[in-house]
PDB file of C-alpha atoms in Angstrom:
ATOM      1  CA  MET A  18      13.366  15.626  27.429  1.00 92.00           C
ATOM      2  CA  VAL A  19      12.576  16.485  23.836  1.00 95.00           C
ATOM      3  CA  LYS A  20      14.577  18.061  21.010  1.00 94.00           C
ATOM      4  CA  LYS A  21      13.354  21.532  22.014  1.00 95.00           C
ATOM      5  CA  ASP A  22      14.867  21.036  25.494  1.00 96.00           C
ATOM      6  CA  LEU A  23      18.242  20.108  23.977  1.00 95.00           C
ATOM      7  CA  ILE A  24      18.132  23.233  21.810  1.00 95.00           C
ATOM      8  CA  SER A  25      17.356  25.397  24.850  1.00 95.00           C
ATOM      9  CA  TYR A  26      20.173  23.728  26.820  1.00 95.00           C
ATOM     10  CA  LEU A  27      22.728  24.474  24.078  1.00 94.00           C
ATOM     11  CA  SER A  28      21.491  28.047  23.728  1.00 94.00           C
ATOM     12  CA  TYR A  29      21.571  28.776  27.437  1.00 95.00           C
ATOM     13  CA  ASN A  30      24.819  26.991  28.422  1.00 96.00           C
ATOM     14  CA  PHE A  31      26.973  27.707  25.368  1.00 94.00           C
ATOM     15  CA  GLY A  32      25.619  31.039  24.165  1.00 93.00           C
ATOM     16  CA  PHE A  33      24.416  29.782  20.772  1.00 94.00           C
ATOM     17  CA  THR A  34      21.334  31.240  19.185  1.00 95.00           C
ATOM     18  CA  LYS A  35      18.325  28.945  19.054  1.00 95.00           C
ATOM     19  CA  SER A  36      18.624  28.630  15.273  1.00 96.00           C
ATOM     20  CA  VAL A  37      22.290  27.578  15.502  1.00 96.00           C
ATOM     21  CA  SER A  38      21.463  25.167  18.324  1.00 96.00           C
ATOM     22  CA  ASN A  39      18.640  23.680  16.256  1.00 96.00           C
ATOM     23  CA  GLU A  40      20.982  23.240  13.287  1.00 96.00           C
ATOM     24  CA  VAL A  41      23.633  21.536  15.448  1.00 95.00           C
ATOM     25  CA  ILE A  42      21.159  19.121  17.053  1.00 96.00           C
ATOM     26  CA  SER A  43      19.465  18.368  13.708  1.00 96.00           C
ATOM     27  CA  ASN A  44      22.816  17.674  12.032  1.00 97.00           C
ATOM     28  CA  ILE A  45      23.869  15.311  14.823  1.00 96.00           C
ATOM     29  CA  PHE A  46      20.578  13.387  14.663  1.00 95.00           C
ATOM     30  CA  ASN A  47      20.684  13.265  10.853  1.00 97.00           C
ATOM     31  CA  GLU A  48      24.225  11.892  10.871  1.00 96.00           C
ATOM     32  CA  ILE A  49      23.236   9.188  13.373  1.00 95.00           C
ATOM     33  CA  LYS A  50      20.211   8.276  11.206  1.00 95.00           C
ATOM     34  CA  ASP A  51      22.338   8.198   8.038  1.00 96.00           C
ATOM     35  CA  ALA A  52      24.985   6.012   9.670  1.00 96.00           C
ATOM     36  CA  ILE A  53      22.405   3.523  10.944  1.00 95.00           C
ATOM     37  CA  THR A  54      20.741   3.458   7.504  1.00 92.00           C
ATOM     38  CA  ARG A  55      24.111   2.650   5.885  1.00 93.00           C
ATOM     39  CA  GLY A  56      24.535  -0.217   8.328  1.00 92.00           C
ATOM     40  CA  ASP A  57      27.273   1.465  10.359  1.00 96.00           C
ATOM     41  CA  ILE A  58      27.520   1.056  14.112  1.00 97.00           C
ATOM     42  CA  VAL A  59      27.250   4.323  16.062  1.00 97.00           C
ATOM     43  CA  LYS A  60      29.107   4.201  19.383  1.00 97.00           C
ATOM     44  CA  ILE A  61      28.751   7.093  21.797  1.00 96.00           C
ATOM     45  CA  LYS A  62      31.177   6.709  24.677  1.00 96.00           C
ATOM     46  CA  ASP A  63      29.543   6.389  28.099  1.00 95.00           C
ATOM     47  CA  PHE A  64      26.090   6.378  26.461  1.00 96.00           C
ATOM     48  CA  GLY A  65      25.564   3.374  24.205  1.00 97.00           C
ATOM     49  CA  VAL A  66      25.628   1.796  20.756  1.00 97.00           C
ATOM     50  CA  PHE A  67      23.109   2.163  17.925  1.00 96.00           C
ATOM     51  CA  LYS A  68      23.042  -0.385  15.104  1.00 95.00           C
ATOM     52  CA  SER A  69      20.665  -1.894  12.596  1.00 94.00           C
ATOM     53  CA  LYS A  70      19.885  -5.553  12.038  1.00 94.00           C
ATOM     54  CA  MET A  71      17.779  -7.388   9.482  1.00 93.00           C
ATOM     55  CA  SER A  72      14.965  -9.391  11.038  1.00 93.00           C
ATOM     56  CA  ASN A  73      14.176 -12.833   9.659  1.00 94.00           C
ATOM     57  CA  PRO A  74      11.014 -13.341   7.618  1.00 95.00           C
ATOM     58  CA  ARG A  75       8.376 -15.195   9.589  1.00 95.00           C
ATOM     59  CA  VAL A  76       4.827 -16.483   9.505  1.00 94.00           C
ATOM     60  CA  CYS A  77       2.274 -14.993  11.907  1.00 93.00           C
ATOM     61  CA  ARG A  78      -1.443 -15.402  12.436  1.00 94.00           C
ATOM     62  CA  ASP A  79      -4.108 -12.732  12.162  1.00 91.00           C
ATOM     63  CA  PRO A  80      -5.809 -12.826  15.593  1.00 92.00           C
ATOM     64  CA  ARG A  81      -9.255 -11.937  14.172  1.00 93.00           C
ATOM     65  CA  THR A  82      -9.385 -14.454  11.331  1.00 93.00           C
ATOM     66  CA  GLY A  83      -6.731 -16.977  12.322  1.00 91.00           C
ATOM     67  CA  SER A  84      -5.300 -16.880   8.787  1.00 95.00           C
ATOM     68  CA  ARG A  85      -1.563 -17.060   8.119  1.00 95.00           C
ATOM     69  CA  VAL A  86       0.236 -13.818   7.365  1.00 94.00           C
ATOM     70  CA  ASP A  87       3.746 -13.787   5.872  1.00 94.00           C
ATOM     71  CA  VAL A  88       5.858 -11.022   7.394  1.00 93.00           C
ATOM     72  CA  SER A  89       8.867 -10.078   5.283  1.00 94.00           C
ATOM     73  CA  SER A  90      12.275  -9.261   6.689  1.00 94.00           C
ATOM     74  CA  LYS A  91      12.963  -5.654   7.617  1.00 94.00           C
ATOM     75  CA  LYS A  92      15.602  -3.532   9.292  1.00 93.00           C
ATOM     76  CA  LYS A  93      15.367  -3.088  13.047  1.00 94.00           C
ATOM     77  CA  ILE A  94      17.179  -0.449  15.047  1.00 95.00           C
ATOM     78  CA  LEU A  95      18.906  -1.738  18.168  1.00 95.00           C
ATOM     79  CA  PHE A  96      20.280   0.293  21.059  1.00 96.00           C
ATOM     80  CA  LYS A  97      22.504  -1.129  23.773  1.00 97.00           C
ATOM     81  CA  VAL A  98      23.120   0.990  26.864  1.00 97.00           C
ATOM     82  CA  SER A  99      26.749   1.319  27.978  1.00 96.00           C
ATOM     83  CA  ASN A 100      27.776  -0.217  31.293  1.00 96.00           C
ATOM     84  CA  SER A 101      28.855   3.170  32.646  1.00 95.00           C
ATOM     85  CA  LEU A 102      25.396   4.646  31.951  1.00 96.00           C
ATOM     86  CA  LYS A 103      23.739   1.625  33.603  1.00 96.00           C
ATOM     87  CA  ARG A 104      25.914   2.086  36.692  1.00 96.00           C
ATOM     88  CA  PHE A 105      25.165   5.829  36.769  1.00 95.00           C
ATOM     89  CA  ILE A 106      21.416   5.292  36.561  1.00 95.00           C
ATOM     90  CA  ASN A 107      21.417   2.541  39.194  1.00 95.00           C
ATOM     91  CA  SER A 108      23.612   4.345  41.715  1.00 92.00           C
TER      92      SER A 108
END
């Protein structure tokens, strides 16, 4: 499923135009992105939790040259599936 499928679903099942459906879906995704960027936790009941976490800086090796490469810390996006969604998928 892609964004276009969600837009079609909203249009067909709720009678919205495609442009209104696109605006609704885009606004929802943008709000989730903004919340994660601010460091907020986004919980969607019966679906899961989105949050961001800073990774620790670390030292890696370049596989071609074997030289050390310092990797700085950065934000990671984490998603944890809700237990109810896990049960639904596995039933």
